[in-house]
Coordinates of N, CA, C and O and ligand atoms in Angstrom, one line a residue:
X1 N 0.2 18.7 -6.1 CA 1.4 18.8 -5.2 C 1.8 17.5 -4.7 O 1.0 16.6 -4.4
X2 N 3.1 17.3 -4.7 CA 3.7 16.0 -4.2 C 3.4 16.0 -2.7 O 3.3 17.0 -2.0
X3 N 3.3 14.8 -2.2 CA 3.0 14.6 -0.7 C 3.8 13.4 -0.2 O 3.2 12.3 0.0
X4 N 5.0 13.6 0.0 CA 5.9 12.5 0.5 C 5.9 12.6 2.1 O 5.4 13.6 2.7
X5 N 6.6 11.6 2.7 CA 6.9 11.7 4.1 C 7.6 13.0 4.5 O 7.4 13.5 5.6
X6 N 8.5 13.5 3.6 CA 9.2 14.7 3.9 C 8.3 15.9 4.0 O 8.5 16.8 4.8
X7 N 7.3 15.9 3.1 CA 6.3 17.0 3.2 C 5.6 17.0 4.5 O 5.3 18.0 5.1
X8 N 5.3 15.8 5.0 CA 4.6 15.7 6.3 C 5.5 16.1 7.4 O 5.0 16.7 8.4
X9 N 6.8 15.8 7.3 CA 7.7 16.3 8.3 C 7.7 17.9 8.3 O 7.7 18.5 9.4
X10 N 7.8 18.4 7.1 CA 7.8 19.9 7.0 C 6.6 20.5 7.6 O 6.7 21.5 8.3
X11 N 5.4 19.9 7.4 CA 4.2 20.4 8.0 C 4.0 20.0 9.5 O 2.9 20.3 10.1
X12 N 5.0 19.3 10.0 CA 5.0 18.9 11.4 C 3.8 17.9 11.7 O 3.3 17.8 12.8
X13 N 3.5 17.1 10.6 CA 2.4 16.1 10.8 C 2.9 14.8 11.3 O 2.2 14.0 11.9
X14 N 4.2 14.6 11.1 CA 4.9 13.5 11.7 C 6.2 14.0 12.4 O 6.8 15.0 11.9
X15 N 6.6 13.4 13.5 CA 7.8 13.9 14.2 C 9.1 13.7 13.5 O 9.3 12.7 12.8
X16 N 10.0 14.6 13.7 CA 11.4 14.4 13.2 C 12.3 15.4 14.0 O 11.8 16.4 14.5
X17 N 13.5 15.1 14.1 CA 14.5 16.0 14.8 C 15.0 17.0 13.7 O 16.0 16.8 13.1
X18 N 14.2 18.1 13.6 CA 14.5 19.1 12.6 C 15.7 20.0 13.2 O 15.6 20.4 14.4
X19 N 16.8 20.1 12.5 CA 17.9 20.8 13.0 C 18.1 22.1 12.3 O 18.9 23.0 12.7
X20 N 17.4 22.4 11.2 CA 17.6 23.6 10.4 C 16.4 23.8 9.5 O 15.8 22.9 9.0
X21 N 16.0 25.1 9.4 CA 15.0 25.5 8.4 C 15.2 26.9 8.0 O 15.5 27.8 8.9
X22 N 15.0 27.2 6.7 CA 15.0 28.6 6.3 C 13.9 28.7 5.2 O 13.1 27.8 5.0
X23 N 13.9 29.8 4.4 CA 12.8 30.0 3.4 C 12.9 28.9 2.3 O 11.9 28.7 1.6
X24 N 14.1 28.3 2.1 CA 14.3 27.5 0.9 C 14.3 26.0 1.2 O 14.0 25.2 0.4
X25 N 14.7 25.6 2.5 CA 15.0 24.2 2.7 C 14.9 23.9 4.2 O 14.8 24.9 5.0
X26 N 14.9 22.7 4.5 CA 14.9 22.2 5.9 C 15.8 21.0 6.1 O 16.1 20.3 5.1
X27 N 16.2 20.7 7.3 CA 17.1 19.6 7.5 C 16.7 18.9 8.8 O 16.3 19.5 9.8
X28 N 16.8 17.5 8.8 CA 16.4 16.7 10.0 C 17.2 15.4 10.0 O 17.8 15.0 9.0
X29 N 17.3 14.8 11.2 CA 18.0 13.6 11.3 C 17.3 12.5 10.6 O 16.1 12.3 10.7
X30 N 18.1 11.6 9.9 CA 17.6 10.5 9.2 C 17.1 9.5 10.3 O 17.8 9.3 11.3
X31 N 16.0 8.8 10.0 CA 15.4 7.9 11.0 C 16.3 6.6 11.1 O 16.2 5.9 12.1
X32 N 17.0 6.3 10.1 CA 17.8 5.1 10.1 C 19.3 5.4 9.7 O 19.7 5.2 8.6
X33 N 20.0 6.0 10.6 CA 21.3 6.6 10.3 C 22.3 5.6 9.8 O 22.4 4.5 10.4
X34 N 23.0 6.0 8.8 CA 24.0 5.1 8.2 C 25.4 5.6 8.6 O 26.4 5.1 8.1
X35 N 25.5 6.5 9.5 CA 26.8 7.0 10.0 C 26.4 7.7 11.4 O 25.3 8.0 11.6
X36 N 27.4 8.0 12.2 CA 27.1 8.7 13.5 C 26.3 9.9 13.3 O 25.5 10.3 14.2
X37 N 26.6 10.7 12.3 CA 25.8 11.9 11.9 C 25.2 11.6 10.5 O 25.9 11.3 9.6
X38 N 23.9 11.6 10.5 CA 23.2 11.4 9.2 C 22.0 12.4 9.1 O 21.0 12.1 9.8
X39 N 22.2 13.5 8.4 CA 21.1 14.5 8.3 C 20.7 14.7 6.9 O 21.5 14.6 6.0
X40 N 19.4 14.8 6.7 CA 18.8 15.0 5.3 C 18.5 16.5 5.1 O 17.8 17.1 6.0
X41 N 18.9 17.0 4.0 CA 18.6 18.4 3.6 C 17.6 18.4 2.4 O 17.9 17.7 1.4
X42 N 16.5 19.0 2.6 CA 15.4 18.9 1.7 C 14.9 20.3 1.2 O 14.6 21.1 2.1
X43 N 14.8 20.5 -0.1 CA 14.3 21.8 -0.5 C 12.8 21.9 -0.3 O 12.1 20.9 -0.3
X44 N 12.3 23.1 -0.1 CA 10.8 23.3 0.0 C 10.1 23.3 -1.4 O 8.9 23.0 -1.5
X45 N 10.9 23.5 -2.4 CA 10.4 23.4 -3.8 C 10.3 21.9 -4.2 O 11.2 21.2 -3.9
X46 N 9.2 21.6 -4.8 CA 9.0 20.1 -5.1 C 9.7 19.7 -6.4 O 9.5 20.2 -7.5
X47 N 10.6 18.7 -6.2 CA 11.2 17.9 -7.3 C 11.3 16.5 -6.9 O 11.9 16.2 -5.9
X48 N 10.7 15.6 -7.7 CA 10.7 14.2 -7.3 C 12.1 13.6 -7.3 O 12.5 12.9 -6.4
X49 N 12.9 13.9 -8.3 CA 14.2 13.3 -8.4 C 15.1 14.4 -9.0 O 14.7 15.4 -9.5
X50 N 16.4 14.1 -8.9 CA 17.4 15.1 -9.5 C 17.2 15.3 -11.0 O 17.4 16.3 -11.6
X51 N 16.6 14.2 -11.7 CA 16.3 14.3 -13.1 C 15.3 15.4 -13.4 O 15.2 15.9 -14.6
X52 N 14.5 15.8 -12.4 CA 13.5 16.8 -12.7 C 13.9 18.3 -12.4 O 13.1 19.2 -12.5
X53 N 15.2 18.5 -12.0 CA 15.6 19.8 -11.7 C 16.2 20.5 -13.0 O 17.3 20.0 -13.5
X54 N 15.6 21.5 -13.5 CA 16.1 22.2 -14.7 C 17.3 23.0 -14.3 O 17.5 23.4 -13.1
X55 N 18.2 23.3 -15.3 CA 19.3 24.1 -15.0 C 19.0 25.5 -14.4 O 19.7 26.0 -13.5
X56 N 17.8 26.0 -14.7 CA 17.4 27.3 -14.1 C 17.1 27.2 -12.6 O 17.0 28.2 -12.0
X57 N 17.0 26.0 -12.1 CA 16.8 25.8 -10.7 C 18.0 25.2 -10.0 O 17.9 24.6 -8.9
X58 N 19.2 25.3 -10.6 CA 20.4 24.8 -10.1 C 20.7 25.3 -8.7 O 21.3 24.6 -7.8
X59 N 20.2 26.5 -8.4 CA 20.5 27.0 -7.0 C 19.8 26.2 -5.9 O 20.3 26.2 -4.8
X60 N 18.7 25.5 -6.3 CA 18.1 24.7 -5.3 C 19.0 23.6 -4.8 O 19.1 23.3 -3.6
X61 N 19.8 23.0 -5.7 CA 20.8 22.0 -5.3 C 22.0 22.7 -4.6 O 22.5 22.1 -3.6
X62 N 22.4 23.8 -5.1 CA 23.5 24.5 -4.5 C 23.2 24.8 -3.1 O 24.1 24.7 -2.2
X63 N 22.0 25.3 -2.8 CA 21.7 25.6 -1.4 C 21.7 24.4 -0.5 O 22.1 24.5 0.7
X64 N 21.3 23.3 -1.0 CA 21.4 22.1 -0.1 C 22.8 21.8 0.3 O 23.1 21.5 1.4
X65 N 23.7 21.9 -0.7 CA 25.1 21.6 -0.4 C 25.8 22.6 0.5 O 26.5 22.3 1.5
X66 N 25.5 23.9 0.3 CA 26.1 24.9 1.2 C 25.4 24.9 2.6 O 26.1 25.1 3.6
X67 N 24.2 24.5 2.7 CA 23.5 24.4 4.0 C 24.1 23.2 4.7 O 24.4 23.2 6.0
X68 N 24.4 22.1 4.0 CA 25.1 20.9 4.6 C 26.5 21.3 5.1 O 26.9 20.9 6.2
X69 N 27.2 22.0 4.3 CA 28.6 22.4 4.7 C 28.5 23.3 5.9 O 29.3 23.2 6.9
X70 N 27.6 24.3 6.0 CA 27.4 25.2 7.1 C 27.1 24.4 8.4 O 27.6 24.7 9.5
X71 N 26.2 23.4 8.2 CA 25.8 22.6 9.4 C 27.1 21.8 9.9 O 27.3 21.7 11.1
X72 N 27.8 21.2 8.9 CA 29.0 20.4 9.3 C 30.0 21.4 10.0 O 30.6 20.9 11.1
X73 N 30.2 22.5 9.5 CA 31.1 23.5 10.2 C 30.6 23.8 11.6 O 31.4 23.8 12.6
X74 N 29.3 24.1 11.7 CA 28.7 24.5 13.0 C 28.8 23.3 14.0 O 28.9 23.6 15.3
X75 N 28.8 22.1 13.5 CA 28.9 20.9 14.4 C 30.3 20.5 14.7 O 30.5 19.5 15.3
X76 N 31.3 21.2 14.1 CA 32.7 20.8 14.3 C 33.1 19.6 13.5 O 34.0 18.9 13.9
X77 N 32.4 19.3 12.4 CA 32.6 18.1 11.6 C 33.5 18.4 10.4 O 33.9 17.5 9.7
X78 N 33.6 19.7 10.0 CA 34.1 20.0 8.7 C 35.6 19.6 8.6 O 36.0 19.2 7.5
X79 N 36.4 19.8 9.6 CA 37.8 19.5 9.5 C 38.0 18.0 9.3 O 38.8 17.6 8.5
X80 N 37.4 17.2 10.1 CA 37.5 15.7 9.9 C 37.0 15.3 8.5 O 37.5 14.4 7.9
X81 N 35.9 15.9 8.1 CA 35.3 15.7 6.8 C 34.0 15.0 6.9 O 33.5 14.6 8.0
X82 N 33.4 14.9 5.7 CA 32.0 14.3 5.6 C 31.7 13.9 4.2 O 32.5 14.2 3.3
X83 N 30.6 13.3 4.0 CA 30.2 13.0 2.6 C 28.8 13.5 2.4 O 27.9 13.4 3.3
X84 N 28.5 14.0 1.2 CA 27.1 14.4 0.8 C 26.8 13.5 -0.4 O 27.6 13.2 -1.3
X85 N 25.5 13.0 -0.4 CA 25.0 12.0 -1.3 C 23.6 12.4 -1.8 O 22.8 12.8 -0.9
X86 N 23.3 12.3 -3.1 CA 21.9 12.3 -3.5 C 21.7 11.0 -4.3 O 22.4 10.7 -5.3
X87 N 20.7 10.3 -3.9 CA 20.3 9.1 -4.6 C 19.2 9.4 -5.7 O 18.3 10.2 -5.4
X88 N 19.3 8.8 -6.8 CA 18.3 9.0 -7.9 C 17.8 7.7 -8.4 O 18.5 6.9 -8.9
X89 N 16.4 7.6 -8.3 CA 15.7 6.5 -8.8 C 16.2 5.1 -8.4 O 17.0 5.0 -7.4
X90 N 15.8 4.1 -9.0 CA 16.0 2.7 -8.5 C 17.4 2.3 -8.3 O 17.8 1.8 -7.2
X91 N 18.2 2.4 -9.3 CA 19.6 2.0 -9.2 C 20.4 2.8 -8.2 O 21.3 2.4 -7.6
X92 N 20.0 4.1 -8.0 CA 20.6 5.0 -7.1 C 20.2 4.7 -5.6 O 20.7 5.2 -4.7
X93 N 19.1 3.9 -5.5 CA 18.6 3.6 -4.2 C 17.7 4.6 -3.6 O 17.4 4.7 -2.4
X94 N 17.1 5.5 -4.4 CA 16.1 6.5 -3.9 C 14.8 5.8 -3.5 O 14.3 5.0 -4.2
X95 N 14.4 6.2 -2.2 CA 13.1 5.6 -1.7 C 12.1 6.7 -1.4 O 10.9 6.4 -1.3
X96 N 12.5 7.9 -1.3 CA 11.6 9.0 -1.0 C 11.7 10.0 -2.2 O 12.8 10.5 -2.5
X97 N 10.5 10.2 -2.9 CA 10.6 10.9 -4.1 C 10.3 12.4 -4.0 O 9.4 13.0 -4.6
X98 N 11.0 13.0 -3.1 CA 11.2 14.5 -3.0 C 12.8 14.6 -2.8 O 13.3 14.0 -1.9
X99 N 13.4 15.4 -3.7 CA 14.9 15.4 -3.7 C 15.4 15.7 -2.3 O 14.8 16.6 -1.6
X100 N 16.5 15.2 -2.0 CA 17.1 15.4 -0.7 C 18.6 15.0 -0.8 O 19.0 14.2 -1.6
X101 N 19.4 15.7 0.1 CA 20.8 15.5 0.1 C 21.1 14.9 1.5 O 20.7 15.4 2.5
X102 N 21.9 13.7 1.5 CA 22.3 13.1 2.7 C 23.6 13.7 3.1 O 24.6 13.8 2.3
X103 N 23.8 14.1 4.4 CA 25.0 14.5 5.0 C 25.4 13.3 6.0 O 24.7 13.0 6.9
X104 N 26.6 12.7 5.7 CA 27.1 11.6 6.5 C 28.4 12.0 7.1 O 29.3 12.5 6.4
X105 N 28.6 11.8 8.4 CA 29.8 12.3 9.0 C 29.9 11.6 10.4 O 29.1 10.8 10.8
X106 N 31.1 11.9 11.0 CA 31.3 11.5 12.4 C 32.2 10.3 12.5 O 32.4 9.8 13.7
X107 N 32.6 9.7 11.4 CA 33.5 8.5 11.4 C 34.1 8.4 10.0 O 33.4 8.9 9.1
X108 N 35.2 7.7 9.9 CA 35.7 7.5 8.5 C 34.7 6.6 7.8 O 34.2 5.6 8.3
X109 N 34.4 7.0 6.6 CA 33.3 6.3 5.8 C 34.0 5.3 4.8 O 35.1 5.6 4.3
X110 N 33.3 4.2 4.5 CA 33.8 3.3 3.5 C 33.8 3.9 2.1 O 33.2 5.0 1.9
X111 N 34.4 3.3 1.2 CA 34.3 3.8 -0.2 C 32.9 3.6 -0.7 O 32.1 3.0 -0.1
X112 N 32.7 4.1 -1.9 CA 31.4 4.2 -2.5 C 30.8 2.8 -2.7 O 31.5 1.8 -2.9
X113 N 29.5 2.7 -2.6 CA 28.8 1.4 -2.7 C 29.0 0.9 -4.2 O 29.0 1.7 -5.1
X114 N 29.1 -0.4 -4.3 CA 29.1 -1.0 -5.6 C 28.1 -2.1 -5.7 O 27.6 -2.5 -4.6
X115 N 27.6 -2.5 -6.9 CA 26.6 -3.5 -7.0 C 26.9 -4.8 -6.3 O 28.1 -5.1 -6.2
Ligands
LIG1 P1 16.7 7.8 -0.1 O1 16.9 6.3 0.0 O2 18.0 8.5 -0.7 O3 15.5 8.2 -0.9 O4 16.7 8.4 1.3 C1 15.5 8.4 2.1 C2 15.9 8.5 3.5 O5 14.8 8.9 4.3 C3 16.4 7.2 4.1 O6 17.7 7.3 4.5 C4 15.4 6.9 5.2 O7 16.0 6.3 6.4 C5 14.9 8.3 5.5 N1 13.6 8.4 6.2 C6 12.5 7.7 5.8 N2 11.5 8.1 6.6 C7 12.0 9.0 7.5 C8 11.4 9.7 8.6 N3 10.1 9.5 9.0 N4 12.2 10.5 9.3 C9 13.5 10.7 9.0 N5 14.1 10.0 7.9 C10 13.3 9.2 7.2

């Protein structure tokens, strides 16, 4: 079984501001926010990177996106807008190898990062 920092957060072995949890996924504030609102949505099913998700598990990714949208709506962020991001491997800037979706919101965001 994978054992990343996110698994430890899920097991409440290290603290985090968890804002949502259901049978499939959980969400918590990023420790180093890159926007006024920066929440990570993490599936409970283990996948190190997006490359490891087979088409048969596409719903795992879909649930992350719909949970992020529901959170944005509940927080009154949906009208102004937000960004969702998944980083993959080195060039994508992935640092934690359990897939996760970043929700960034709360201010106008810059355009996408370039090298
Ligand atoms: P990524 O670079 O896409 O793999 O994203 C990993 C994210 O996890 C980064 O934005 C980190 O700031 C965040 N992170 C790392 N450790 C923690 C932690 N203990 N609690 C909350 N967020 C964390």
